Tab-separated table of C-alpha atoms in Angstrom:
chain	number	residue	atom	x	y	z
C	1	MET	CA	7.755	5.487	-27.889
C	2	THR	CA	8.607	8.981	-29.155
C	3	PHE	CA	6.715	10.548	-26.247
C	4	PHE	CA	8.501	8.227	-23.772
C	5	ILE	CA	11.963	9.130	-25.100
C	6	THR	CA	11.163	12.852	-25.229
C	7	LEU	CA	9.797	12.860	-21.681
C	8	SER	CA	12.833	10.936	-20.394
C	9	ILE	CA	15.242	13.391	-22.053
C	10	ILE	CA	13.412	16.440	-20.660
C	11	VAL	CA	13.324	15.062	-17.103
C	12	SER	CA	16.981	13.960	-17.287
C	13	GLY	CA	17.973	17.434	-18.477
C	14	LEU	CA	16.109	19.137	-15.634
C	15	ILE	CA	17.811	16.918	-13.049
C	16	TYR	CA	21.281	17.110	-14.642
C	17	ASN	CA	21.214	20.908	-14.762
C	18	ASN	CA	20.021	21.092	-11.121
C	19	ILE	CA	16.821	22.850	-12.141
C	20	PHE	CA	14.793	20.342	-10.118
C	21	ASP	CA	15.808	17.832	-7.467
C	22	LEU	CA	15.489	14.115	-8.337
C	23	LEU	CA	12.950	13.577	-5.545
C	24	ILE	CA	10.872	16.583	-6.668
C	25	CYS	CA	10.802	15.296	-10.257
C	26	THR	CA	9.771	11.819	-9.106
C	27	ILE	CA	6.913	13.149	-6.980
C	28	PHE	CA	5.462	15.816	-9.244
C	29	LEU	CA	5.948	14.278	-12.713
C	30	PRO	CA	2.574	12.427	-12.557
C	31	ALA	CA	0.795	15.659	-11.532
C	32	VAL	CA	2.348	17.531	-14.458
C	33	GLY	CA	1.370	14.604	-16.685
C	34	SER	CA	-2.234	14.790	-15.470
C	35	VAL	CA	-2.371	18.458	-16.519
C	36	TYR	CA	-1.000	17.484	-19.940
C	37	ILE	CA	-3.663	14.760	-20.339
C	38	TRP	CA	-6.383	17.169	-19.180
C	39	LEU	CA	-5.369	19.820	-21.749
C	40	SER	CA	-5.097	17.292	-24.598
C	41	PRO	CA	-8.008	16.983	-27.062
C	42	ASN	CA	-10.645	14.431	-26.095
C	43	VAL	CA	-10.691	12.758	-29.502
C	44	ASP	CA	-7.316	10.992	-29.258
C	45	PHE	CA	-8.153	8.252	-26.760
C	46	GLN	CA	-5.399	5.832	-27.861
C	47	LYS	CA	-2.711	8.471	-27.453
C	48	HIS	CA	-4.003	9.444	-23.987
C	49	ARG	CA	-3.580	5.995	-22.488
C	50	LYS	CA	-0.175	5.491	-24.125
C	51	HIS	CA	1.005	8.818	-22.712
C	52	THR	CA	-0.359	7.901	-19.273
C	53	LEU	CA	1.574	4.635	-19.372
C	54	CYS	CA	4.738	6.481	-20.440
C	55	ILE	CA	4.398	8.978	-17.570
C	56	THR	CA	4.036	6.195	-14.987
C	57	LEU	CA	6.975	4.272	-16.501
C	58	VAL	CA	9.259	7.326	-16.410
C	59	THR	CA	8.219	7.878	-12.784
C	60	LEU	CA	9.146	4.246	-12.076
C	61	ILE	CA	12.549	4.744	-13.718
C	62	LEU	CA	13.152	7.876	-11.615
C	63	SER	CA	12.297	5.981	-8.422
C	64	VAL	CA	14.724	3.188	-9.388
C	65	VAL	CA	17.440	5.814	-9.978
C	66	LEU	CA	16.569	7.323	-6.581
C	67	TRP	CA	16.945	3.882	-5.001
C	68	SER	CA	20.271	3.187	-6.748
C	69	LEU	CA	21.743	6.541	-5.610
C	70	PHE	CA	20.436	6.313	-2.042
C	71	ASP	CA	23.169	6.050	0.597
C	72	ASN	CA	22.148	3.746	3.451
C	73	SER	CA	25.345	4.519	5.364
C	74	SER	CA	24.615	8.247	5.623
C	75	ALA	CA	24.617	9.677	9.157
C	76	GLU	CA	21.625	11.851	8.275
C	77	MET	CA	18.219	10.423	9.150
C	78	PHE	CA	16.658	11.747	5.908
C	79	SER	CA	18.173	12.243	2.449
C	80	TYR	CA	17.208	14.491	-0.479
C	81	VAL	CA	15.709	16.962	1.995
C	82	THR	CA	14.020	19.778	0.077
C	83	LYS	CA	12.049	22.673	1.507
C	84	ILE	CA	9.346	24.337	-0.577
C	85	GLU	CA	8.288	27.776	0.635
C	86	LYS	CA	5.913	30.260	-0.959
C	87	SER	CA	5.334	33.727	0.449
C	88	TRP	CA	2.963	36.586	-0.274
C	89	ARG	CA	3.592	40.135	0.977
C	90	GLY	CA	6.391	38.927	3.198
C	91	ALA	CA	4.323	36.219	4.908
C	92	ILE	CA	4.945	32.524	4.256
C	93	TRP	CA	1.660	30.854	3.305
C	94	LEU	CA	3.103	27.518	2.167
C	95	SER	CA	5.975	25.626	3.759
C	96	LEU	CA	6.545	21.979	2.889
C	97	GLN	CA	9.614	19.890	3.628
C	98	LEU	CA	10.267	16.674	1.726
C	99	GLY	CA	12.841	13.975	2.356
C	100	ILE	CA	13.244	10.205	2.368
C	101	ASP	CA	14.828	7.423	4.347
C	102	SER	CA	14.970	3.759	3.359
C	103	ILE	CA	11.455	3.167	4.759
C	104	SER	CA	9.812	5.798	2.577
C	105	LEU	CA	12.082	4.880	-0.359
C	106	TRP	CA	10.748	1.313	-0.480
C	107	MET	CA	7.183	2.594	-0.240
C	108	ILE	CA	7.902	4.924	-3.176
C	109	LEU	CA	9.260	1.982	-5.177
C	110	LEU	CA	6.187	-0.112	-4.375
C	111	THR	CA	3.900	2.735	-5.458
C	112	THR	CA	5.674	3.396	-8.746
C	113	VAL	CA	5.714	-0.334	-9.601
C	114	LEU	CA	1.957	-0.709	-9.127
C	115	PHE	CA	0.764	2.337	-11.094
C	116	PRO	CA	1.922	1.216	-14.582
C	117	ILE	CA	0.270	-2.124	-13.777
C	118	CYS	CA	-2.975	-0.301	-12.922
C	119	VAL	CA	-2.809	1.546	-16.237
C	120	LEU	CA	-2.317	-1.699	-18.159
C	121	CYS	CA	-5.048	-3.625	-16.339
C	122	SER	CA	-7.512	-0.797	-17.147
C	123	TRP	CA	-6.334	-0.590	-20.766
C	124	ASN	CA	-9.615	-1.586	-22.413
C	125	THR	CA	-11.883	0.405	-20.070
C	126	PHE	CA	-9.800	3.559	-19.782
C	127	LYS	CA	-11.414	6.980	-19.724
C	128	LYS	CA	-9.645	10.312	-19.764
C	129	GLU	CA	-10.943	11.187	-16.295
C	130	LEU	CA	-9.609	7.895	-14.886
C	131	MET	CA	-6.154	8.615	-16.308
C	132	ILE	CA	-6.101	12.036	-14.645
C	133	LEU	CA	-7.277	10.554	-11.322
C	134	LEU	CA	-4.591	7.857	-11.379
C	135	LEU	CA	-1.800	10.347	-12.082
C	136	LEU	CA	-2.983	12.752	-9.368
C	137	LEU	CA	-3.297	9.883	-6.902
C	138	GLU	CA	0.254	8.758	-7.687
C	139	THR	CA	1.632	12.218	-6.907
C	140	MET	CA	-0.326	12.354	-3.633
C	141	LEU	CA	0.966	8.948	-2.559
C	142	LEU	CA	4.571	9.723	-3.478
C	143	ALA	CA	4.296	12.985	-1.549
C	144	VAL	CA	2.747	11.358	1.527
C	145	TRP	CA	5.703	8.943	1.765
C	146	SER	CA	8.154	11.839	1.502
C	147	VAL	CA	6.639	14.694	3.499
C	148	LEU	CA	8.462	15.636	6.724
C	149	ASP	CA	5.697	17.747	8.193
C	150	LEU	CA	2.754	16.582	10.285
C	151	LEU	CA	0.305	19.075	8.808
C	152	GLY	CA	1.475	18.321	5.264
C	153	PHE	CA	1.052	14.612	5.922
C	154	TYR	CA	-2.458	15.180	7.266
C	155	ILE	CA	-3.506	17.235	4.219
C	156	LEU	CA	-2.143	14.647	1.781
C	157	TYR	CA	-3.555	11.777	3.854
C	158	GLU	CA	-7.016	13.321	3.548
C	159	SER	CA	-6.610	14.362	-0.101
C	160	ILE	CA	-6.008	10.755	-1.153
C	161	LEU	CA	-9.638	10.071	-0.210
C	162	ILE	CA	-10.936	12.152	-3.137
C	163	PRO	CA	-9.467	10.145	-6.064
C	164	MET	CA	-10.074	6.842	-4.238
C	165	PHE	CA	-13.726	7.786	-3.635
C	166	LEU	CA	-14.114	8.524	-7.342
C	167	LEU	CA	-12.219	5.401	-8.456
C	168	ILE	CA	-14.579	3.199	-6.434
C	169	GLY	CA	-17.775	5.237	-6.906
C	170	VAL	CA	-17.359	5.832	-10.644
C	171	GLY	CA	-15.130	2.973	-11.749
C	172	GLY	CA	-16.800	0.269	-9.671
C	173	SER	CA	-18.339	-2.855	-11.105
C	174	ARG	CA	-21.766	-3.138	-9.443
C	175	ASP	CA	-24.736	-1.113	-8.247
C	176	ARG	CA	-23.552	-1.043	-4.624
C	177	LYS	CA	-20.398	0.840	-5.549
C	178	ILE	CA	-21.787	4.164	-4.239
C	179	LYS	CA	-22.404	2.632	-0.815
C	180	ALA	CA	-18.880	1.194	-0.766
C	181	ALA	CA	-17.372	4.556	-1.753
C	182	TYR	CA	-19.247	6.354	1.026
C	183	MET	CA	-18.213	3.721	3.578
C	184	LEU	CA	-14.569	4.324	2.641
C	185	LEU	CA	-15.069	8.082	2.879
C	186	LEU	CA	-16.935	8.147	6.197
C	187	TYR	CA	-14.786	5.630	8.058
C	188	THR	CA	-11.538	7.313	7.030
C	189	LEU	CA	-12.828	10.855	7.436
C	190	ILE	CA	-14.173	10.315	10.957
C	191	GLY	CA	-10.902	8.723	12.062
C	192	SER	CA	-8.879	11.559	10.574
C	193	LEU	CA	-11.047	14.250	12.177
C	194	ILE	CA	-10.158	12.822	15.595
C	195	MET	CA	-6.483	13.269	14.682
C	196	LEU	CA	-6.877	16.962	13.749
C	197	PRO	CA	-7.229	18.363	17.333
C	198	CYS	CA	-4.059	16.464	18.258
C	199	LEU	CA	-2.170	18.243	15.473
C	200	LEU	CA	-3.455	21.600	16.725
C	201	LEU	CA	-2.378	20.706	20.262
C	202	ILE	CA	1.098	19.756	19.046
C	203	TYR	CA	1.429	23.039	17.149
C	204	SER	CA	0.180	25.118	20.095
C	205	GLU	CA	2.761	23.544	22.425
C	206	THR	CA	5.773	23.411	20.111
C	207	GLY	CA	5.113	26.113	17.493
C	208	THR	CA	5.978	23.741	14.645
C	209	THR	CA	4.763	20.661	12.806
C	210	ASN	CA	8.186	19.896	11.299
C	211	LEU	CA	8.930	16.239	11.915
C	212	GLU	CA	12.685	16.589	12.426
C	213	LEU	CA	12.148	19.244	15.108
C	214	LEU	CA	9.365	17.290	16.800
C	215	TYR	CA	11.616	14.230	17.093
C	216	HIS	CA	13.676	16.190	19.635
C	217	HIS	CA	10.696	17.335	21.692
C	218	GLN	CA	9.798	15.437	24.851
C	219	TRP	CA	6.192	15.304	26.077
C	220	SER	CA	5.097	14.155	29.479
C	221	PRO	CA	3.684	10.596	29.593
C	222	GLU	CA	0.175	11.936	30.305
C	223	ARG	CA	0.313	14.183	27.230
C	224	GLN	CA	1.595	11.296	25.117
C	225	TYR	CA	-1.294	9.069	26.214
C	226	LEU	CA	-3.760	11.733	25.062
C	227	LEU	CA	-2.075	12.388	21.701
C	228	TRP	CA	-1.696	8.667	21.027
C	229	TRP	CA	-5.452	8.122	20.795
C	230	GLY	CA	-5.851	10.786	18.107
C	231	PHE	CA	-3.202	9.215	15.878
C	232	PHE	CA	-4.514	5.730	16.633
C	233	ALA	CA	-8.046	6.646	15.472
C	234	ALA	CA	-6.769	7.880	12.100
C	235	PHE	CA	-4.344	5.047	11.387
C	236	ALA	CA	-6.389	2.119	12.775
C	237	VAL	CA	-9.122	2.756	10.183
C	238	LYS	CA	-6.633	2.574	7.324
C	239	ILE	CA	-4.995	-0.708	8.403
C	240	PRO	CA	-7.894	-1.613	9.147
C	241	MET	CA	-8.228	-2.986	12.677
C	242	VAL	CA	-11.300	-4.861	13.909
C	243	PRO	CA	-14.043	-3.567	14.297
C	244	LEU	CA	-13.102	-0.684	11.962
C	245	HIS	CA	-12.599	-3.025	9.000
C	246	LEU	CA	-16.137	-3.241	7.591
C	247	TRP	CA	-15.483	-0.735	4.807
C	248	LEU	CA	-12.640	-2.743	3.246
C	249	PRO	CA	-14.448	-5.895	1.976
C	250	GLU	CA	-17.219	-3.704	0.532
C	251	ALA	CA	-14.713	-1.402	-1.154
C	252	HIS	CA	-12.749	-4.307	-2.641
C	253	VAL	CA	-15.827	-6.109	-3.956
C	254	GLU	CA	-17.214	-2.985	-5.633
C	255	ALA	CA	-13.935	-1.487	-6.881
C	256	SER	CA	-12.512	-2.024	-10.336
C	257	THR	CA	-9.394	-4.167	-10.618
C	258	ALA	CA	-7.148	-1.083	-10.581
C	259	GLY	CA	-8.945	0.222	-7.485
C	260	SER	CA	-8.467	-3.088	-5.651
C	261	VAL	CA	-4.786	-3.211	-6.626
C	262	LEU	CA	-4.193	0.259	-5.197
C	263	LEU	CA	-6.258	-0.394	-2.070
C	264	ALA	CA	-4.417	-3.603	-1.202
C	265	GLY	CA	-1.001	-2.615	-2.490
C	266	VAL	CA	-0.621	0.949	-1.249
C	267	LEU	CA	-3.578	2.462	0.638
C	268	LEU	CA	-3.599	-0.075	3.489
C	269	LYS	CA	0.075	0.685	4.137
C	270	LEU	CA	-0.704	4.286	5.114
C	271	GLY	CA	-1.906	3.241	8.575
C	272	THR	CA	1.083	1.078	9.494
C	273	TYR	CA	3.450	3.637	7.931
C	274	GLY	CA	1.873	6.292	10.170
C	275	PHE	CA	2.510	4.147	13.251
C	276	ILE	CA	6.175	3.667	12.291
C	277	ARG	CA	6.845	7.222	11.156
C	278	PHE	CA	4.943	9.175	13.815
C	279	LEU	CA	3.836	7.145	16.848
C	280	LEU	CA	7.049	5.241	17.582
C	281	PRO	CA	9.470	8.209	17.478
C	282	LEU	CA	7.126	10.962	18.743
C	283	LEU	CA	5.207	9.130	21.491
C	284	PRO	CA	7.518	6.348	22.755
C	285	ASP	CA	6.118	6.170	26.306
C	286	ALA	CA	2.552	5.895	25.009
C	287	CYS	CA	3.551	3.174	22.525
C	288	LEU	CA	5.129	1.171	25.328
C	289	TYR	CA	2.117	1.735	27.591
C	290	TYR	CA	-0.465	0.735	24.963
C	291	SER	CA	1.517	-2.096	23.345
C	292	PRO	CA	-0.381	-4.857	25.264
C	293	LEU	CA	-3.668	-3.365	24.031
C	294	MET	CA	-2.413	-3.228	20.429
C	295	LEU	CA	-1.092	-6.788	20.536
C	296	THR	CA	-4.424	-8.012	21.909
C	297	LEU	CA	-6.489	-6.158	19.300
C	298	SER	CA	-4.198	-7.315	16.488
C	299	LEU	CA	-4.354	-10.922	17.670
C	300	ILE	CA	-8.164	-10.825	17.835
C	301	ALA	CA	-8.322	-9.302	14.343
C	302	LEU	CA	-5.827	-11.843	13.006
C	303	ILE	CA	-7.787	-14.885	14.185
C	304	TYR	CA	-11.252	-13.413	13.581
C	305	THR	CA	-10.611	-12.331	9.979
C	306	SER	CA	-8.821	-15.607	9.163
C	307	LEU	CA	-11.849	-17.576	10.390
C	308	THR	CA	-14.212	-15.220	8.543
C	309	THR	CA	-12.277	-15.804	5.320
C	310	LEU	CA	-13.003	-19.540	5.504
C	311	ARG	CA	-16.739	-18.972	4.999
C	312	GLN	CA	-16.505	-16.539	2.056
C	313	VAL	CA	-17.554	-17.539	-1.465
C	314	ASP	CA	-16.562	-14.312	-3.245
C	315	LEU	CA	-12.920	-14.406	-4.375
C	316	LYS	CA	-12.445	-10.691	-3.775
C	317	LYS	CA	-13.779	-10.970	-0.228
C	318	ILE	CA	-11.409	-13.865	0.453
C	319	ILE	CA	-8.420	-11.745	-0.579
C	320	ALA	CA	-9.818	-8.674	1.226
C	321	TYR	CA	-10.182	-10.464	4.574
C	322	SER	CA	-6.780	-12.049	4.006
C	323	SER	CA	-5.370	-8.525	3.620
C	324	VAL	CA	-6.911	-7.472	6.941
C	325	ALA	CA	-5.241	-10.462	8.624
C	326	HIS	CA	-1.841	-9.704	7.085
C	327	MET	CA	-1.974	-6.012	7.962
C	328	ASN	CA	-2.875	-6.816	11.569
C	329	MET	CA	0.158	-9.081	11.695
C	330	VAL	CA	2.164	-6.053	10.540
C	331	ASN	CA	0.587	-4.063	13.366
C	332	MET	CA	1.479	-6.800	15.844
C	333	ALA	CA	5.100	-6.663	14.692
C	334	ILE	CA	5.258	-2.872	15.016
C	335	PHE	CA	4.056	-2.884	18.630
C	336	SER	CA	6.420	-5.664	19.654
C	337	LEU	CA	8.859	-2.749	19.914
C	338	ASN	CA	12.106	-4.336	18.777
C	339	ASP	CA	14.252	-3.880	15.701
C	340	LEU	CA	13.705	-7.391	14.334
C	341	SER	CA	9.914	-7.185	14.386
C	342	SER	CA	9.932	-3.653	12.947
C	343	GLU	CA	12.040	-4.801	9.992
C	344	ALA	CA	9.713	-7.785	9.608
C	345	ALA	CA	6.700	-5.448	9.620
C	346	LEU	CA	8.147	-3.380	6.780
C	347	PHE	CA	9.131	-6.516	4.854
C	348	LEU	CA	5.576	-7.863	5.215
C	349	MET	CA	4.167	-4.519	4.035
C	350	ILE	CA	6.234	-4.757	0.839
C	351	SER	CA	5.602	-8.464	0.200
C	352	HIS	CA	1.864	-8.074	0.836
C	353	GLY	CA	1.923	-5.057	-1.493
C	354	ILE	CA	3.123	-7.362	-4.286
C	355	VAL	CA	1.271	-10.636	-3.645
C	356	SER	CA	-2.188	-9.284	-2.792
C	357	PRO	CA	-2.419	-7.008	-5.891
C	358	ALA	CA	-1.346	-9.974	-8.029
C	359	LEU	CA	-4.231	-12.036	-6.642
C	360	PHE	CA	-6.667	-9.183	-7.316
C	361	LEU	CA	-5.344	-8.968	-10.883
C	362	LEU	CA	-6.034	-12.684	-11.340
C	363	VAL	CA	-9.563	-12.245	-9.995
C	364	GLY	CA	-9.932	-9.352	-12.456
C	365	VAL	CA	-8.967	-11.717	-15.290
C	366	ILE	CA	-11.774	-14.079	-14.229
C	367	TYR	CA	-14.309	-11.267	-13.905
C	368	ASP	CA	-13.434	-9.743	-17.302
C	369	ARG	CA	-14.162	-13.066	-18.996
C	370	TYR	CA	-17.022	-14.573	-17.011
C	371	HIS	CA	-18.509	-11.627	-15.063
C	372	THR	CA	-18.494	-13.498	-11.777
C	373	LYS	CA	-16.211	-13.810	-8.758
C	374	LEU	CA	-18.260	-16.463	-6.942
C	375	LEU	CA	-16.680	-19.860	-6.337
C	376	TYR	CA	-19.958	-21.655	-7.143
C	377	TYR	CA	-19.523	-21.013	-10.864
C	378	LEU	CA	-15.772	-21.630	-11.185
C	379	GLY	CA	-13.700	-24.784	-11.564
C	380	GLY	CA	-11.517	-26.819	-13.883
C	381	PHE	CA	-9.238	-23.942	-14.923
C	382	ALA	CA	-6.142	-26.194	-14.811
C	383	SER	CA	-7.137	-27.752	-18.130
C	384	THR	CA	-8.766	-24.716	-19.743
C	385	MET	CA	-6.514	-21.856	-18.482
C	386	PRO	CA	-3.113	-23.433	-17.662
C	387	ILE	CA	-1.000	-20.238	-17.604
C	388	PHE	CA	-3.554	-18.514	-15.382
C	389	SER	CA	-3.558	-21.569	-13.084
C	390	ILE	CA	0.243	-21.479	-12.700
C	391	PHE	CA	0.207	-17.815	-11.666
C	392	PHE	CA	-2.729	-18.409	-9.316
C	393	PHE	CA	-0.891	-21.352	-7.744
C	394	ILE	CA	2.340	-19.393	-7.174
C	395	PHE	CA	0.685	-16.333	-5.646
C	396	SER	CA	-1.638	-18.479	-3.509
C	397	LEU	CA	1.406	-20.277	-2.089
C	398	SER	CA	3.054	-16.949	-1.354
C	399	ASN	CA	-0.118	-15.641	0.280
C	400	MET	CA	-0.141	-18.646	2.634
C	401	ALA	CA	3.542	-17.995	3.510
C	402	LEU	CA	5.145	-21.047	1.939
C	403	PRO	CA	8.967	-21.227	2.438
C	404	LEU	CA	10.983	-19.326	-0.185
C	405	SER	CA	8.193	-16.776	-0.485
C	406	PRO	CA	8.601	-13.225	0.899
C	407	ASN	CA	5.497	-13.664	3.052
C	408	PHE	CA	7.106	-16.640	4.795
C	409	ILE	CA	10.274	-14.707	5.625
C	410	SER	CA	8.393	-11.668	6.900
C	411	GLU	CA	5.847	-13.675	8.921
C	412	PHE	CA	8.552	-15.895	10.423
C	413	LEU	CA	10.604	-12.848	11.476
C	414	THR	CA	7.430	-11.247	12.838
C	415	LEU	CA	6.697	-14.267	15.026
C	416	CYS	CA	10.319	-14.317	16.247
C	417	GLY	CA	10.088	-10.635	17.186
C	418	VAL	CA	6.710	-11.021	18.875
C	419	PHE	CA	7.937	-14.113	20.763
C	420	SER	CA	10.726	-12.089	22.370
C	421	PHE	CA	8.122	-9.575	23.593
C	422	HIS	CA	5.217	-11.876	24.532
C	423	SER	CA	5.471	-15.621	23.916
C	424	TRP	CA	1.757	-16.435	24.300
C	425	VAL	CA	0.733	-13.869	21.697
C	426	ALA	CA	3.261	-15.355	19.275
C	427	LEU	CA	2.023	-18.896	19.887
C	428	LEU	CA	-1.614	-17.928	19.360
C	429	SER	CA	-0.810	-15.920	16.227
C	430	CYS	CA	0.824	-19.020	14.704
C	431	SER	CA	-2.707	-20.294	14.155
C	432	SER	CA	-3.184	-17.608	11.504
C	433	MET	CA	-0.549	-19.263	9.289
C	434	THR	CA	-2.511	-22.530	9.462
C	435	LEU	CA	-5.762	-20.737	8.687
C	436	SER	CA	-4.205	-18.796	5.791
C	437	GLY	CA	-3.077	-22.109	4.312
C	438	ALA	CA	-6.606	-23.475	4.697
C	439	TYR	CA	-8.435	-20.659	2.900
C	440	SER	CA	-5.728	-20.133	0.251
C	441	LEU	CA	-5.645	-23.812	-0.735
C	442	TRP	CA	-9.430	-24.082	-0.547
C	443	ALA	CA	-9.925	-21.137	-2.921
C	444	TYR	CA	-7.200	-22.431	-5.250
C	445	ALA	CA	-8.711	-25.929	-5.353
C	446	ARG	CA	-12.202	-24.608	-6.094
C	447	VAL	CA	-10.997	-22.414	-8.961
C	448	VAL	CA	-8.275	-24.501	-10.591
C	449	HIS	CA	-9.168	-28.142	-9.920
C	450	GLY	CA	-12.398	-30.053	-10.201
C	451	THR	CA	-14.520	-30.060	-13.329
C	452	THR	CA	-15.698	-27.233	-15.508
C	453	LYS	CA	-19.305	-26.103	-15.217
C	454	PRO	CA	-20.603	-25.667	-18.777
C	455	GLN	CA	-24.061	-24.725	-17.517
C	456	TYR	CA	-22.518	-21.465	-16.234
C	457	ILE	CA	-19.370	-20.909	-18.331
C	458	THR	CA	-19.453	-21.976	-21.979
C	459	HIS	CA	-16.140	-20.630	-23.310
C	460	PHE	CA	-12.624	-20.323	-21.888
C	461	ALA	CA	-9.674	-18.088	-22.750
C	462	ASP	CA	-6.252	-18.118	-21.090
C	463	LEU	CA	-4.166	-15.034	-20.302
C	464	CYS	CA	-3.574	-12.708	-23.226
C	465	ARG	CA	-0.162	-11.150	-23.827
C	466	ARG	CA	-1.040	-7.922	-21.986
C	467	GLU	CA	-2.227	-9.808	-18.893
C	468	PHE	CA	0.880	-12.003	-18.930
C	469	TYR	CA	3.149	-8.944	-19.042
C	470	ILE	CA	1.199	-7.370	-16.165
C	471	LEU	CA	1.672	-10.397	-13.884
C	472	MET	CA	5.254	-11.270	-14.819
C	473	PRO	CA	6.934	-8.296	-13.002
C	474	LEU	CA	5.031	-9.131	-9.797
C	475	PHE	CA	6.061	-12.781	-10.137
C	476	LEU	CA	9.737	-11.840	-10.605
C	477	ILE	CA	9.679	-9.459	-7.619
C	478	THR	CA	8.044	-12.154	-5.471
C	479	VAL	CA	10.748	-14.682	-6.384
C	480	TRP	CA	13.500	-12.082	-5.945
C	481	LEU	CA	12.353	-11.043	-2.451
C	482	GLY	CA	11.891	-14.675	-1.449
C	483	VAL	CA	15.395	-15.703	-2.546
C	484	LYS	CA	17.316	-12.530	-1.576
C	485	PRO	CA	15.512	-10.935	1.394
C	486	ASN	CA	18.717	-9.368	2.752
C	487	LEU	CA	18.681	-6.781	-0.012
C	488	LEU	CA	15.545	-5.316	1.562
C	489	LEU	CA	16.266	-6.106	5.218
C	490	ASP	CA	19.804	-4.671	5.215
C	491	SER	CA	18.661	-1.410	3.658
C	492	LEU	CA	15.896	-1.017	6.262
C	493	ALA	CA	18.060	-1.658	9.321
C	494	GLY	CA	19.447	1.869	9.744
C	495	SER	CA	16.133	3.678	9.331
C	496	VAL	CA	14.330	1.201	11.596
C	497	TYR	CA	16.872	1.785	14.359
C	498	ALA	CA	16.685	5.563	13.947
C	499	SER	CA	12.881	5.633	14.210
C	500	HIS	CA	12.666	2.933	16.865
C	501	HIS	CA	15.460	3.493	19.399
C	502	LEU	CA	13.450	6.054	21.402
C	503	VAL	CA	10.946	3.362	22.362
C	504	VAL	CA	13.328	0.665	23.545
């Protein structure tokens, strides 16, 4: 508590005296904290994890302050714009511009909410190296949402691979974790390498990679078609789109609970965020030209992964394939090219970023106790783990888009937006809601109802206090977004129009 208060006072003083900008403090506080943890003596393990939790909580508080001070009515497209330049012998060797709009602000909030949860869910298995990795990863993610430079985005986008590779490869739960880590690395790296020549082409033609300047540059349709494929290759892997999705179920199954929470909650959003931030405003003609292709691919992925989920017996794979289906629905909304569907896409990104991590946390509770995620060995938790069963019921209903859940609102708005663009695609994609109900209820029934299996599981223990406190914030946010969606939708409207009006 003393460390938390001291850190809060120091950061508040730096911001109040205009020594550092609020956005800069929010982004770089975890990186500074990782250096502090690294330099601390190795013997004090308890203090390390408490300090890590304090750093992530202060970062969360700063992001909430950032959200409360953000002006949605501002005429400027980006707020808190800060330029960082470093020179040597008169030549600038580092130039980075940061700024946020309501789209990136909500992604920052989602990121800062999930990281304290990751610290708490890894509380009993924490190592000093894992704490440093988590704090560095948080800074990279906060920076990637805020950077207003194509080259800076690319560098951060690639850098995120390093801590994620280590989190899965070192912190995984089974022997196949190395294979899963390399699949994540190779899939993402190959896609990103295709994007690199496009960045060089943009720089050679315009002389800049600054996003605000590039928004005012007009390329010929032929040039846009060429550049579009480079960005598509990088972002489609991260969503992921079929058939580039094979790395995700492996990564989820082998990752620790914290790794799965970050993968589902934040990492998958990088691809759809890239489409919204870069493709729609920079390459509007290409987006319009390729929108039928994207809708077709997203529809195929939506139905295929939903059907694949029905035959899974591993709880993590069920949630992983469900995530692929939800993210392809986001992609479908983005390429419907209207304001309603774009707002719905962002809403679904946020709601999925809350519900899916909560389900992975619940699977982590099962695995910590019984060392299995297979449905064969589970059952009867309603009588033996009642609090766990209530949480699992609520988040399963939200995952299947039951009314009054944020997933329902976002998926309904998505289908309305897609229907205005292509009615047959919307009608066919409605089947995914039926399929999501089928696999969500099936998994819930197998885990919670039925009889216990004493030949496999001989003792039961409900949620402890730490696990309850981890899940309660996600539950409250889920209820809040389901009851008051306008708070999110109204704040997104201006930024969605600004980034989308070039396409329409």
